[in-house]
Short mmCIF file of C-alpha atoms in Angstrom, two decimals:
data_model
loop_
_atom_site.label_atom_id
_atom_site.label_comp_id
_atom_site.label_asym_id
_atom_site.label_seq_id
_atom_site.Cartn_x
_atom_site.Cartn_y
_atom_site.Cartn_z
CA MET A 847 -52.44 -0.89 11.22
CA SER A 848 -52.94 -4.50 10.20
CA LYS A 849 -49.56 -5.41 11.86
CA ARG A 850 -50.84 -4.56 15.31
CA PRO A 851 -51.96 -7.33 17.72
CA CYS A 852 -55.62 -8.18 17.25
CA ARG A 853 -58.07 -10.29 19.27
CA SER A 854 -60.17 -13.10 17.75
CA LEU A 855 -63.81 -12.25 17.31
CA PHE A 856 -64.93 -15.38 19.16
CA GLU A 857 -62.26 -16.08 21.77
CA ASP A 858 -60.20 -14.20 24.30
CA LYS A 859 -57.14 -14.94 22.23
CA THR A 860 -54.83 -12.24 20.81
CA LEU A 861 -52.94 -12.83 17.58
CA GLU A 862 -49.96 -10.85 16.27
CA SER A 863 -51.83 -9.11 13.47
CA VAL A 864 -55.26 -8.51 11.95
CA GLN A 865 -54.47 -11.01 9.19
CA GLU A 866 -53.56 -13.68 11.74
CA ALA A 867 -56.69 -13.01 13.79
CA LEU A 868 -58.96 -13.27 10.74
CA ALA A 869 -57.15 -16.39 9.59
CA TYR A 870 -57.55 -17.94 13.02
CA ASP A 871 -61.31 -17.25 13.01
CA GLN A 872 -61.49 -18.78 9.52
CA ASN A 873 -59.57 -21.94 10.44
CA THR A 874 -60.96 -22.42 13.95
CA HIS A 875 -64.55 -21.19 13.63
CA ASN A 876 -65.11 -21.37 9.86
CA PHE A 877 -65.91 -17.65 9.91
CA ASN A 878 -64.75 -15.27 7.21
CA LEU A 879 -65.47 -11.59 8.10
CA LYS A 880 -64.81 -10.43 4.52
CA ASP A 881 -67.25 -12.98 3.04
CA VAL A 882 -69.96 -12.09 5.57
CA THR A 883 -69.50 -8.36 4.93
CA SER A 884 -69.75 -8.98 1.16
CA ARG A 885 -72.72 -11.38 1.41
CA LEU A 886 -74.72 -8.92 3.54
CA THR A 887 -73.52 -5.94 1.46
CA LEU A 888 -72.56 -4.03 4.59
CA ASP A 889 -71.27 -0.47 4.37
CA LEU A 890 -68.44 0.77 6.54
CA TYR A 891 -70.57 1.60 9.58
CA GLN A 892 -72.66 -1.56 9.36
CA ARG A 893 -69.39 -3.53 9.36
CA ILE A 894 -68.29 -1.59 12.45
CA ARG A 895 -71.60 -2.39 14.15
CA LEU A 896 -71.23 -6.06 13.29
CA ILE A 897 -67.73 -6.27 14.81
CA ASN A 898 -68.76 -4.43 17.99
CA TRP A 899 -71.91 -6.51 18.31
CA ILE A 900 -69.91 -9.71 18.11
CA ARG A 901 -67.42 -8.48 20.69
CA LYS A 902 -70.13 -7.20 23.10
CA GLU A 903 -72.86 -9.86 22.82
CA HIS A 904 -70.63 -12.93 22.20
CA PRO A 905 -72.84 -14.78 19.69
CA SER A 906 -71.65 -18.09 18.27
CA PRO A 907 -70.18 -18.15 14.70
CA LYS A 908 -73.31 -20.05 13.67
CA ASP A 909 -75.53 -17.18 14.93
CA VAL A 910 -73.50 -14.61 13.05
CA LEU A 911 -73.57 -16.61 9.82
CA ALA A 912 -77.37 -16.76 10.14
CA LEU A 913 -77.72 -12.94 10.01
CA THR A 914 -79.60 -11.50 7.04
CA GLY A 915 -78.57 -7.84 7.31
CA SER A 916 -82.03 -6.65 8.30
CA GLU A 917 -81.51 -7.03 12.05
CA ASP A 918 -81.77 -3.98 14.35
CA LEU A 919 -78.10 -4.22 15.28
CA PHE A 920 -77.12 -2.87 11.87
CA ARG A 921 -79.04 0.35 12.65
CA SER A 922 -78.25 0.69 16.33
CA ASP A 923 -75.86 3.47 17.31
CA GLU A 924 -75.04 1.49 20.47
CA TYR A 925 -72.76 -0.69 18.36
CA LEU A 926 -70.80 2.21 16.89
CA LYS A 927 -69.02 2.56 20.21
CA PRO A 928 -65.94 0.26 20.23
CA ALA A 929 -66.27 -2.78 22.47
CA ILE A 930 -62.48 -2.92 22.67
CA GLU A 931 -60.50 0.28 22.99
CA ASP A 932 -58.37 1.04 19.91
CA ASP A 933 -59.58 -2.14 18.16
CA PRO A 934 -57.35 -2.49 15.02
CA LEU A 935 -60.09 -4.48 13.27
CA LEU A 936 -62.20 -1.28 13.23
CA GLN A 937 -59.40 0.87 11.91
CA ILE A 938 -58.71 -0.79 8.61
CA ALA A 939 -60.85 -0.58 5.48
CA PRO A 940 -62.80 -3.74 4.64
CA ASP A 941 -60.49 -4.53 1.68
CA ASP A 942 -57.28 -3.82 3.55
CA SER A 943 -57.23 -6.79 5.89
CA SER A 944 -55.40 -9.02 3.40
CA ASP A 945 -53.33 -6.34 1.73
CA SER A 946 -50.19 -7.12 3.69
CA GLU A 947 -47.91 -6.37 0.76
CA ASP A 948 -48.99 -2.71 0.58
CA GLU A 949 -48.89 -2.45 4.37
CA GLY A 950 -45.30 -3.70 4.30
CA VAL A 951 -44.36 -1.17 1.69
CA LEU A 952 -45.72 1.67 3.81
CA GLU A 953 -44.26 0.43 7.09
CA SER A 954 -40.76 0.09 5.66
CA SER A 955 -38.33 2.83 6.82
CA GLU A 956 -35.88 2.25 3.97
CA ALA A 957 -35.76 4.54 0.93
CA PRO A 958 -36.91 2.94 -2.35
CA LYS A 959 -33.98 1.28 -4.15
CA ASP A 960 -35.39 1.50 -7.63
CA PHE A 961 -38.16 3.02 -9.76
CA ALA A 962 -40.48 -0.01 -9.34
CA SER A 963 -40.37 0.06 -5.51
CA ALA A 964 -40.85 3.84 -5.51
CA SER A 965 -43.91 3.45 -7.76
CA ARG A 966 -45.35 0.82 -5.43
CA ARG A 967 -44.93 3.12 -2.44
CA ILE A 968 -46.51 6.06 -4.29
CA THR A 969 -49.47 3.84 -5.30
CA ALA A 970 -49.93 2.62 -1.71
CA LEU A 971 -49.79 6.16 -0.35
CA GLN A 972 -52.35 7.33 -2.93
CA GLN A 973 -54.65 4.42 -1.90
CA ARG A 974 -54.30 5.37 1.72
CA LEU A 975 -55.02 9.01 1.00
CA GLU A 976 -58.16 8.08 -0.98
CA GLN A 977 -59.29 5.83 1.85
CA ALA A 978 -58.75 8.65 4.38
CA LYS A 979 -60.79 11.01 2.21
CA GLN A 980 -63.59 8.46 1.96
CA ASP A 981 -63.53 7.92 5.73
CA LEU A 982 -63.88 11.67 6.19
CA VAL A 983 -66.93 11.68 3.90
CA TYR A 984 -68.46 8.81 5.85
CA TYR A 985 -67.76 10.58 9.14
CA ARG A 986 -69.30 13.85 7.97
CA GLN A 987 -72.37 11.98 6.89
CA PHE A 988 -72.59 10.15 10.15
CA VAL A 989 -72.23 13.38 12.19
CA SER A 990 -74.87 15.17 10.13
CA GLU A 991 -77.46 12.42 9.98
CA ARG A 992 -76.98 10.60 13.25
CA LEU A 993 -75.63 12.89 15.87
CA ASN A 994 -76.85 16.20 14.50
CA LEU A 995 -73.91 18.03 16.05
CA ALA A 996 -73.74 21.05 13.84
CA GLY A 997 -70.63 22.50 15.46
CA LEU A 998 -68.63 19.32 14.97
CA ALA A 999 -69.84 19.01 11.38
CA ASP A 1000 -68.71 22.55 10.62
CA GLU A 1001 -65.35 21.79 12.14
CA LEU A 1002 -64.94 18.76 9.95
CA LYS A 1003 -65.83 20.75 6.82
CA ASN A 1004 -63.04 23.16 7.59
CA LEU A 1005 -60.38 20.54 8.39
CA ASP A 1006 -57.09 21.16 6.60
CA PRO A 1007 -55.47 17.88 5.45
CA SER A 1008 -52.30 18.87 7.21
CA SER A 1009 -53.97 19.86 10.47
CA SER A 1010 -54.61 17.81 13.60
CA THR A 1011 -57.28 15.14 13.30
CA HIS A 1012 -58.78 16.18 16.65
CA ALA A 1013 -62.03 18.09 16.11
CA ALA A 1014 -63.41 20.61 18.58
CA VAL A 1015 -65.66 19.18 21.27
CA PRO A 1016 -69.30 20.00 20.43
CA LEU A 1017 -71.34 22.21 22.70
CA ARG A 1018 -73.08 20.29 25.43
CA ASP A 1019 -76.87 20.15 25.19
CA ASP A 1020 -79.43 19.45 27.95
CA ASP A 1021 -79.75 15.75 27.24
CA SER A 1022 -76.06 14.87 26.70
CA HIS A 1023 -74.98 16.43 30.01
CA TYR A 1024 -77.90 14.72 31.80
CA PHE A 1025 -77.10 11.25 30.45
CA GLN A 1026 -73.34 11.68 30.94
CA SER A 1027 -73.93 12.52 34.63
CA TYR A 1028 -75.66 9.17 35.11
CA ALA A 1029 -72.74 7.22 33.63
CA GLU A 1030 -70.67 7.65 36.78
CA ASN A 1031 -70.62 5.25 39.74
CA ASP A 1032 -70.99 7.80 42.50
CA ILE A 1033 -74.52 8.95 41.68
CA HIS A 1034 -75.78 5.32 41.63
CA SER A 1035 -74.01 4.59 44.90
CA VAL A 1036 -75.78 7.55 46.55
CA MET A 1037 -79.19 6.43 45.21
CA ILE A 1038 -78.90 2.77 46.12
CA GLN A 1039 -77.66 3.61 49.63
CA ASP A 1040 -80.68 5.82 50.15
CA LYS A 1041 -82.52 3.16 52.13
CA VAL A 1042 -85.83 4.99 52.29
CA ARG A 1043 -85.91 5.03 48.50
CA THR A 1044 -84.51 1.59 47.74
CA ALA A 1045 -86.19 -0.29 50.55
CA THR A 1046 -89.60 1.15 49.71
CA TYR A 1047 -89.28 0.15 46.02
CA ALA A 1048 -88.12 -3.28 47.13
CA LYS A 1049 -91.02 -3.62 49.57
CA PHE A 1050 -93.58 -2.70 46.92
CA ILE A 1051 -92.18 -5.11 44.33
CA MET A 1052 -91.36 -8.03 46.59
CA SER A 1053 -94.57 -7.86 48.67
CA ASN A 1054 -96.86 -7.84 45.59
CA PRO A 1055 -96.11 -11.12 43.87
CA GLU A 1056 -99.63 -11.25 42.50
CA VAL A 1057 -98.83 -8.07 40.54
CA PHE A 1058 -95.40 -9.05 39.22
CA ARG A 1059 -95.75 -12.83 38.70
CA ASP A 1060 -95.61 -13.59 34.91
CA ALA A 1061 -95.85 -9.85 34.15
CA ILE A 1062 -94.04 -7.98 31.39
CA VAL A 1063 -92.23 -5.10 33.14
CA MET A 1064 -90.45 -1.99 31.78
CA ASP A 1065 -87.88 -0.24 33.98
CA VAL A 1066 -87.42 3.30 32.65
CA GLY A 1067 -84.02 4.83 33.45
CA CYS A 1068 -82.83 1.54 34.92
CA GLY A 1069 -79.37 2.69 36.00
CA THR A 1070 -77.65 -0.26 37.64
CA GLY A 1071 -80.79 -2.32 37.02
CA ILE A 1072 -81.63 -2.76 40.74
CA LEU A 1073 -85.41 -2.35 40.18
CA SER A 1074 -85.27 -4.80 37.27
CA LEU A 1075 -83.51 -7.32 39.50
CA PHE A 1076 -86.22 -6.89 42.13
CA ALA A 1077 -88.92 -7.39 39.47
CA ALA A 1078 -87.25 -10.53 38.14
CA ARG A 1079 -86.96 -11.97 41.66
CA ALA A 1080 -90.67 -11.18 42.24
CA GLY A 1081 -91.55 -13.46 39.33
CA ALA A 1082 -91.74 -11.19 36.27
CA LYS A 1083 -91.79 -13.09 33.01
CA ARG A 1084 -89.77 -10.49 31.08
CA VAL A 1085 -88.19 -7.20 32.15
CA PHE A 1086 -87.04 -4.55 29.68
CA ALA A 1087 -84.47 -2.29 31.39
CA ILE A 1088 -84.12 0.98 29.46
CA ASP A 1089 -81.33 3.54 29.89
CA ALA A 1090 -79.71 6.03 27.48
CA SER A 1091 -76.48 6.52 29.47
CA ASP A 1092 -73.29 4.46 29.50
CA ILE A 1093 -74.49 2.81 32.74
CA ALA A 1094 -76.58 0.53 30.51
CA GLU A 1095 -73.40 -1.50 29.72
CA LYS A 1096 -72.75 -2.09 33.42
CA ALA A 1097 -76.40 -2.93 33.96
CA ALA A 1098 -76.17 -5.62 31.27
CA GLN A 1099 -73.12 -7.09 32.97
CA ILE A 1100 -74.86 -6.99 36.35
CA VAL A 1101 -77.80 -8.88 34.89
CA LYS A 1102 -75.48 -11.57 33.54
CA ASP A 1103 -73.52 -11.77 36.78
CA ASN A 1104 -76.80 -12.46 38.60
CA GLU A 1105 -77.86 -15.04 36.02
CA LEU A 1106 -81.05 -13.19 35.13
CA ASP A 1107 -80.29 -12.48 31.48
CA ASN A 1108 -83.00 -14.99 30.56
CA VAL A 1109 -85.53 -12.61 32.12
CA ILE A 1110 -84.00 -9.11 31.90
CA THR A 1111 -83.09 -7.46 28.62
CA VAL A 1112 -81.14 -4.21 28.83
CA ILE A 1113 -81.91 -1.78 25.99
CA ARG A 1114 -79.57 1.16 25.48
CA GLY A 1115 -81.43 4.25 24.22
CA LYS A 1116 -84.04 6.87 24.97
CA VAL A 1117 -87.47 5.41 25.70
CA GLU A 1118 -88.84 7.92 23.18
CA ASP A 1119 -86.88 6.11 20.42
CA ILE A 1120 -86.45 2.46 21.38
CA LYS A 1121 -88.37 -0.53 20.04
CA LEU A 1122 -89.19 -3.58 22.09
CA PRO A 1123 -87.97 -6.97 20.88
CA GLU A 1124 -90.08 -8.75 18.31
CA GLY A 1125 -93.27 -10.19 19.75
CA TYR A 1126 -93.65 -7.51 22.43
CA ASP A 1127 -95.79 -4.42 21.88
CA HIS A 1128 -96.99 -3.59 25.39
CA VAL A 1129 -95.99 -4.10 29.02
CA ASP A 1130 -98.06 -4.74 32.10
CA ILE A 1131 -96.05 -2.60 34.57
CA ILE A 1132 -93.80 0.43 34.21
CA VAL A 1133 -91.49 0.93 37.18
CA SER A 1134 -89.20 3.91 37.38
CA GLU A 1135 -87.34 6.01 39.90
CA TRP A 1136 -87.77 9.30 38.04
CA MET A 1137 -87.96 11.83 40.83
CA GLY A 1138 -85.52 14.72 41.04
CA TYR A 1139 -84.97 17.56 43.47
CA ALA A 1140 -88.27 19.38 44.06
CA LEU A 1141 -89.79 16.26 42.38
CA LEU A 1142 -89.68 17.60 38.82
CA TYR A 1143 -86.05 18.70 38.41
CA GLU A 1144 -84.33 16.86 35.50
CA SER A 1145 -87.69 16.32 33.71
CA MET A 1146 -87.31 12.54 33.68
CA LEU A 1147 -91.04 12.21 34.31
CA ASP A 1148 -91.56 13.42 30.76
CA SER A 1149 -89.89 10.24 29.45
CA VAL A 1150 -91.86 8.04 31.85
CA LEU A 1151 -95.12 9.47 30.56
CA VAL A 1152 -93.96 8.86 26.98
CA ALA A 1153 -93.24 5.28 27.94
CA ARG A 1154 -96.71 5.01 29.46
CA ASP A 1155 -98.37 6.30 26.27
CA ARG A 1156 -96.25 4.13 23.99
CA PHE A 1157 -96.03 0.84 25.82
CA LEU A 1158 -98.36 0.44 28.84
CA ARG A 1159 -101.38 -1.76 28.19
CA PRO A 1160 -104.84 -0.45 29.21
CA GLU A 1161 -105.33 -1.02 32.95
CA GLY A 1162 -101.57 -1.44 33.37
CA VAL A 1163 -99.78 -0.34 36.55
CA MET A 1164 -97.48 2.66 36.96
CA ALA A 1165 -95.08 2.29 39.86
CA PRO A 1166 -95.10 4.68 41.56
CA SER A 1167 -98.64 5.55 40.75
CA GLN A 1168 -98.93 8.94 42.40
CA SER A 1169 -96.86 11.76 43.88
CA GLN A 1170 -97.68 14.91 45.82
CA MET A 1171 -95.60 18.11 46.06
CA LYS A 1172 -95.97 19.66 49.52
CA PHE A 1173 -95.21 23.28 50.49
CA ALA A 1174 -94.85 24.74 53.96
CA LEU A 1175 -93.48 27.54 56.14
CA CYS A 1176 -89.95 26.83 57.39
CA GLU A 1177 -88.14 28.70 60.20
CA ALA A 1178 -84.71 27.68 58.70
CA GLY A 1179 -82.80 30.00 61.01
CA GLU A 1180 -79.69 27.83 61.27
CA LEU A 1181 -79.59 27.19 57.56
CA PHE A 1182 -79.98 30.95 56.96
CA LYS A 1183 -76.95 31.59 59.12
CA GLU A 1184 -74.90 28.94 57.25
CA ARG A 1185 -75.85 30.05 53.77
CA ILE A 1186 -76.49 33.82 54.08
CA GLY A 1187 -76.03 35.40 57.53
CA PHE A 1188 -72.34 34.61 58.06
CA TRP A 1189 -71.28 36.65 54.99
CA SER A 1190 -72.09 39.93 56.81
CA ASP A 1191 -69.15 39.54 59.17
CA VAL A 1192 -66.10 37.57 58.02
CA TYR A 1193 -63.09 38.43 60.16
CA GLY A 1194 -64.54 41.90 60.59
CA PHE A 1195 -65.28 42.43 56.87
CA ASP A 1196 -68.65 42.76 55.17
CA LEU A 1197 -68.85 40.14 52.42
CA SER A 1198 -72.65 40.21 52.16
CA ALA A 1199 -72.46 40.78 48.42
CA MET A 1200 -71.69 37.07 48.22
CA SER A 1201 -75.12 36.21 49.63
CA LYS A 1202 -77.19 38.08 47.05
CA ASP A 1203 -77.47 35.23 44.55
CA VAL A 1204 -78.62 32.75 47.20
CA TYR A 1205 -82.06 34.38 47.09
CA ASN A 1206 -82.27 33.55 43.35
CA GLU A 1207 -81.43 29.87 43.72
CA ALA A 1208 -83.38 27.13 45.49
CA VAL A 1209 -81.19 25.45 48.10
CA VAL A 1210 -81.26 21.69 48.44
CA ASP A 1211 -80.52 20.73 52.05
CA VAL A 1212 -81.97 18.93 55.08
CA VAL A 1213 -84.08 20.79 57.66
CA GLY A 1214 -85.39 19.30 60.85
CA SER A 1215 -89.06 18.60 61.45
CA GLU A 1216 -89.06 21.20 64.27
CA THR A 1217 -88.38 23.95 61.67
CA LEU A 1218 -91.74 23.36 59.95
CA LEU A 1219 -94.12 26.09 61.20
CA SER A 1220 -97.28 25.16 59.29
CA GLU A 1221 -99.16 22.18 58.01
CA PRO A 1222 -98.11 21.59 54.39
CA ALA A 1223 -100.27 22.50 51.41
CA VAL A 1224 -100.36 20.15 48.41
CA VAL A 1225 -99.38 22.38 45.47
CA LYS A 1226 -99.41 19.56 42.92
CA ASP A 1227 -100.96 16.09 42.95
CA LEU A 1228 -99.71 13.94 40.11
CA PHE A 1229 -101.59 10.74 39.28
CA LEU A 1230 -99.33 9.04 36.78
CA GLY A 1231 -102.13 7.04 35.25
CA ASN A 1232 -103.49 10.00 33.32
CA ILE A 1233 -101.46 13.19 33.89
CA ALA A 1234 -100.38 14.88 30.65
CA LEU A 1235 -97.01 16.40 29.86
CA LYS A 1236 -98.49 19.89 29.59
CA GLN A 1237 -99.75 19.66 33.16
CA LEU A 1238 -96.21 19.51 34.52
CA ASP A 1239 -95.97 23.30 34.17
CA PHE A 1240 -98.52 24.57 36.68
CA THR A 1241 -99.79 27.34 38.92
CA SER A 1242 -101.27 26.46 42.30
CA PRO A 1243 -102.74 28.66 45.07
CA PHE A 1244 -101.73 27.94 48.66
CA THR A 1245 -102.77 28.99 52.19
CA LEU A 1246 -100.40 28.29 55.05
CA VAL A 1247 -101.33 28.89 58.73
CA SER A 1248 -98.51 29.39 61.18
CA THR A 1249 -98.38 26.87 64.05
CA THR A 1250 -95.63 28.57 66.02
CA GLU A 1251 -96.45 29.14 69.70
CA ARG A 1252 -94.54 32.45 69.90
CA ARG A 1253 -93.62 35.21 67.47
CA THR A 1254 -90.93 33.81 65.20
CA LYS A 1255 -89.03 34.86 62.14
CA ILE A 1256 -89.68 32.60 59.14
CA TYR A 1257 -86.75 32.70 56.76
CA ALA A 1258 -87.97 30.34 54.03
CA PHE A 1259 -90.56 28.18 52.34
CA VAL A 1260 -89.82 24.47 52.05
CA LEU A 1261 -90.88 22.07 49.31
CA TYR A 1262 -90.78 18.27 49.47
CA PHE A 1263 -92.74 15.34 48.00
CA ASP A 1264 -94.48 12.13 48.97
CA ILE A 1265 -94.54 9.01 46.78
CA PHE A 1266 -97.30 6.40 46.62
CA PHE A 1267 -97.52 2.91 45.06
CA THR A 1268 -100.84 1.11 44.66
CA HIS A 1269 -100.87 -2.51 43.60
CA THR A 1270 -103.71 -1.78 41.15
CA GLY A 1271 -102.22 1.46 39.79
CA GLU A 1272 -105.34 3.39 40.82
CA PRO A 1273 -105.35 6.73 42.71
CA ILE A 1274 -104.98 6.73 46.48
CA PRO A 1275 -108.03 7.48 48.58
CA GLU A 1276 -108.21 11.12 49.69
CA ASP A 1277 -107.68 10.28 53.37
CA THR A 1278 -104.43 8.40 52.72
CA ASP A 1279 -101.55 9.32 55.04
CA VAL A 1280 -98.01 8.85 53.72
CA TYR A 1281 -95.75 6.38 55.58
CA VAL A 1282 -92.95 8.33 57.24
CA VAL A 1283 -89.77 6.31 57.79
CA ARG A 1284 -88.06 7.17 61.08
CA GLU A 1285 -84.74 6.12 62.61
CA GLY A 1286 -84.89 2.47 63.66
CA ASP A 1287 -87.74 1.64 61.32
CA PRO A 1288 -87.63 -2.10 60.42
CA ILE A 1289 -87.82 -1.28 56.68
CA LEU A 1290 -84.31 0.19 56.90
CA ALA A 1291 -82.96 -3.20 57.99
CA GLU A 1292 -84.97 -5.19 55.51
CA VAL A 1293 -82.75 -4.92 52.39
CA TRP A 1294 -82.56 -7.96 51.57
CA PRO A 1295 -81.19 -11.54 51.98
CA LEU A 1296 -77.82 -12.26 50.46
CA GLY A 1297 -76.94 -15.07 48.05
CA GLY A 1298 -80.10 -14.91 45.98
CA ARG A 1299 -82.34 -16.39 48.70
CA PRO A 1300 -85.93 -15.27 48.23
CA HIS A 1301 -87.21 -12.67 50.65
CA GLN A 1302 -89.82 -13.98 53.05
CA ALA A 1303 -92.17 -11.00 53.33
CA ARG A 1304 -93.95 -10.35 56.60
CA ARG A 1305 -97.64 -11.01 56.51
CA MET A 1306 -99.52 -8.22 54.77
CA SER A 1307 -103.20 -7.33 54.74
CA THR A 1308 -105.16 -10.15 53.13
CA GLY A 1309 -107.53 -7.75 51.38
CA ASP A 1310 -106.61 -7.84 47.68
CA PRO A 1311 -109.27 -5.70 46.08
CA LEU A 1312 -109.56 -5.51 42.38
CA LYS A 1313 -109.35 -2.07 40.81
CA GLY A 1314 -112.42 -0.08 41.84
CA LYS A 1315 -113.37 -2.50 44.63
CA GLY A 1316 -112.31 -1.46 48.14
CA ARG A 1317 -109.08 0.22 49.15
CA PRO A 1318 -105.93 -0.62 47.21
CA LYS A 1319 -102.86 -1.96 48.93
CA ILE A 1320 -100.58 1.10 49.36
CA THR A 1321 -96.84 1.43 49.84
CA SER A 1322 -95.43 4.95 50.30
CA PHE A 1323 -92.60 7.13 51.53
CA SER A 1324 -91.97 10.81 52.22
CA THR A 1325 -88.98 13.06 51.55
CA GLY A 1326 -90.20 15.56 54.13
CA PRO A 1327 -88.36 16.79 57.23
CA ALA A 1328 -90.13 14.25 59.50
CA SER A 1329 -88.58 11.32 57.58
CA VAL A 1330 -85.13 9.84 57.72
CA PRO A 1331 -83.28 12.07 55.20
CA THR A 1332 -83.28 10.89 51.61
CA HIS A 1333 -80.83 11.85 48.86
CA TRP A 1334 -83.47 14.27 47.60
CA LYS A 1335 -83.34 16.18 50.90
CA GLN A 1336 -85.72 19.17 50.86
CA THR A 1337 -85.87 22.20 48.56
CA ILE A 1338 -85.52 25.57 50.42
CA PHE A 1339 -86.68 28.91 49.04
CA PHE A 1340 -85.12 31.72 51.12
CA LEU A 1341 -87.15 34.92 51.59
CA ARG A 1342 -85.46 38.27 50.99
CA GLU A 1343 -87.55 39.70 53.82
CA PRO A 1344 -88.29 37.19 56.63
CA ILE A 1345 -91.90 36.85 57.75
CA THR A 1346 -92.58 37.55 61.43
CA ALA A 1347 -95.35 35.17 62.41
CA ALA A 1348 -97.42 34.29 65.45
CA GLU A 1349 -99.78 31.37 65.97
CA GLY A 1350 -102.50 31.67 63.37
CA THR A 1351 -100.67 34.03 61.00
CA VAL A 1352 -101.79 33.25 57.46
CA VAL A 1353 -99.46 33.27 54.46
CA GLU A 1354 -101.38 32.97 51.21
CA GLY A 1355 -100.35 33.15 47.61
CA VAL A 1356 -99.56 31.34 44.42
CA PHE A 1357 -96.83 28.80 43.62
CA LYS A 1358 -95.77 28.67 39.91
CA CYS A 1359 -93.46 26.03 38.44
CA ARG A 1360 -92.33 25.49 34.84
CA LYS A 1361 -89.43 24.12 32.86
CA SER A 1362 -86.65 26.65 32.38
CA GLU A 1363 -86.32 28.16 28.91
CA ASP A 1364 -82.54 28.05 29.30
CA ASN A 1365 -82.38 24.36 30.14
CA SER A 1366 -85.44 22.12 29.91
CA ARG A 1367 -84.19 19.91 32.73
CA GLU A 1368 -84.06 22.83 35.18
CA LEU A 1369 -87.04 24.54 36.83
CA ASP A 1370 -88.16 28.15 37.14
CA VAL A 1371 -90.25 28.79 40.26
CA GLU A 1372 -92.22 31.91 41.13
CA ILE A 1373 -93.71 32.43 44.58
CA HIS A 1374 -96.26 35.19 45.08
CA TYR A 1375 -97.32 35.66 48.73
CA ARG A 1376 -98.75 38.06 51.27
CA VAL A 1377 -99.27 37.87 55.01
CA ARG A 1378 -102.47 38.18 57.04
CA GLU A 1379 -102.41 38.43 60.81
CA PRO A 1380 -104.85 36.24 62.81
CA GLU A 1381 -107.12 39.14 63.70
CA GLU A 1382 -107.37 40.36 60.07
CA GLN A 1383 -110.22 39.14 57.92
CA VAL A 1384 -108.60 40.28 54.69
CA ALA A 1385 -104.84 40.48 53.91
CA GLN A 1386 -103.51 43.97 53.52
CA GLY A 1387 -100.93 45.21 51.01
CA GLU A 1388 -99.45 43.94 47.79
CA TYR A 1389 -98.15 40.48 47.02
CA THR A 1390 -94.39 39.91 47.37
CA VAL A 1391 -92.92 38.05 44.40
CA GLN A 1392 -89.68 36.07 44.33
CA LEU A 1393 -88.16 34.09 41.44
CA TYR A 1394 -85.98 31.02 41.86
CA LYS A 1395 -83.99 28.58 39.76
CA VAL A 1396 -83.95 24.89 40.70
CA ARG A 1397 -80.73 23.42 39.30
#
């Protein structure tokens, strides 16, 4: 292993072996890895963290020599992931880097010529076997204590020394699949190119310099770091960009590429577990794009509320500050034909059995504003300043009055959400209307000057009320059918039996939403409803109940 090419710790220079790389760092940079490891009494995994930290963060030799061993890097699992693929410096034991004689004995393909050479080879093989056994012990301990992957730990316990070293892949849990999905480029491309979403966040941040100037900002689930970049450009003093997926590494590079690493610090980890850098206990603003399909899918809001309770100072600002889930009658005839109706006659065959499961699953798609056949009811109003985690599972009554001008079949309910930002973080006034972005809206063309030039915001209202004095300055957007479509689209709940409605027909009932017991990032929805004709004072008959999964 030590004979393989190895890169210097402090330069983009590759030497022919580990020994030469370490010697080069000793002679050129006066840095001896073995001495530092010994002085700090690092164990195997602390040594690995040190090497990966040097390769990822590029400190100077002087900075490394100043380490005391108590720094967070020696406990951070972020630095257990190799900075260089198949790094030979990570694959040798701490005491093996200078043991070239034993390495040469093992690498030789010639048979031993005498008893002495055979003894040396046997000794070297025994040492390697003992080292492999010790590595296995370390790895078992790491799996058990750090990753808590019971399946993988069991597999390691049962490993036969002669078997393959590849352990079975552990079962995927809710969190690992969620964070892995956000490590890919495509999902971030879709979100950033959602101009309603990105332009509204940019507008709020860039048009409120009095909020962001000299503020300490936390970006929860930062992804590429786009909101952190906006906050830095708006004058934030420090921005802590938090993400638990692999995208955090690209975010850190993006921050450096835009020369904002003096303002933005990317922290890899769950916000439930991370610590802020020394000297920082609280933040002034938490900004996050946490919304999922049907608003609450993926349960990211849970983490945002934990961040609020752990880090936001009293009177701090949540951005967004409020969201409303809206529920309405939806004709959805064309979508019904696409998703369900066509199965009844496929080249003369009845394949309608294929459509049965559609009624159990919420459908995420775009419906036109003309398909809405009632004013929406707000089934959940979430003020992020004080809402509690337990309130995210809820039951809400609704009453929907048909606005159709002729008798029409209604094939579905539709759910969407509106998002509000207030520059003070306070609740919106009750009479607030959401801003609906339509085709040709100037906001869609207002993202943003190239080359780092500051955005010159159009003149806003000059009223800057303090919290509790006058109306707050509000920025908002809708994901409803009247808006330019967003990547959230709308959430459609198909009815097993369509409702035949006239103008004034009343559909009343209860909307229930809770986290799924099978997967905490999915939603279970129950809709209980009954229909009352305009001339009826009291609805007749039993409630119809339908159950749905949002996933």
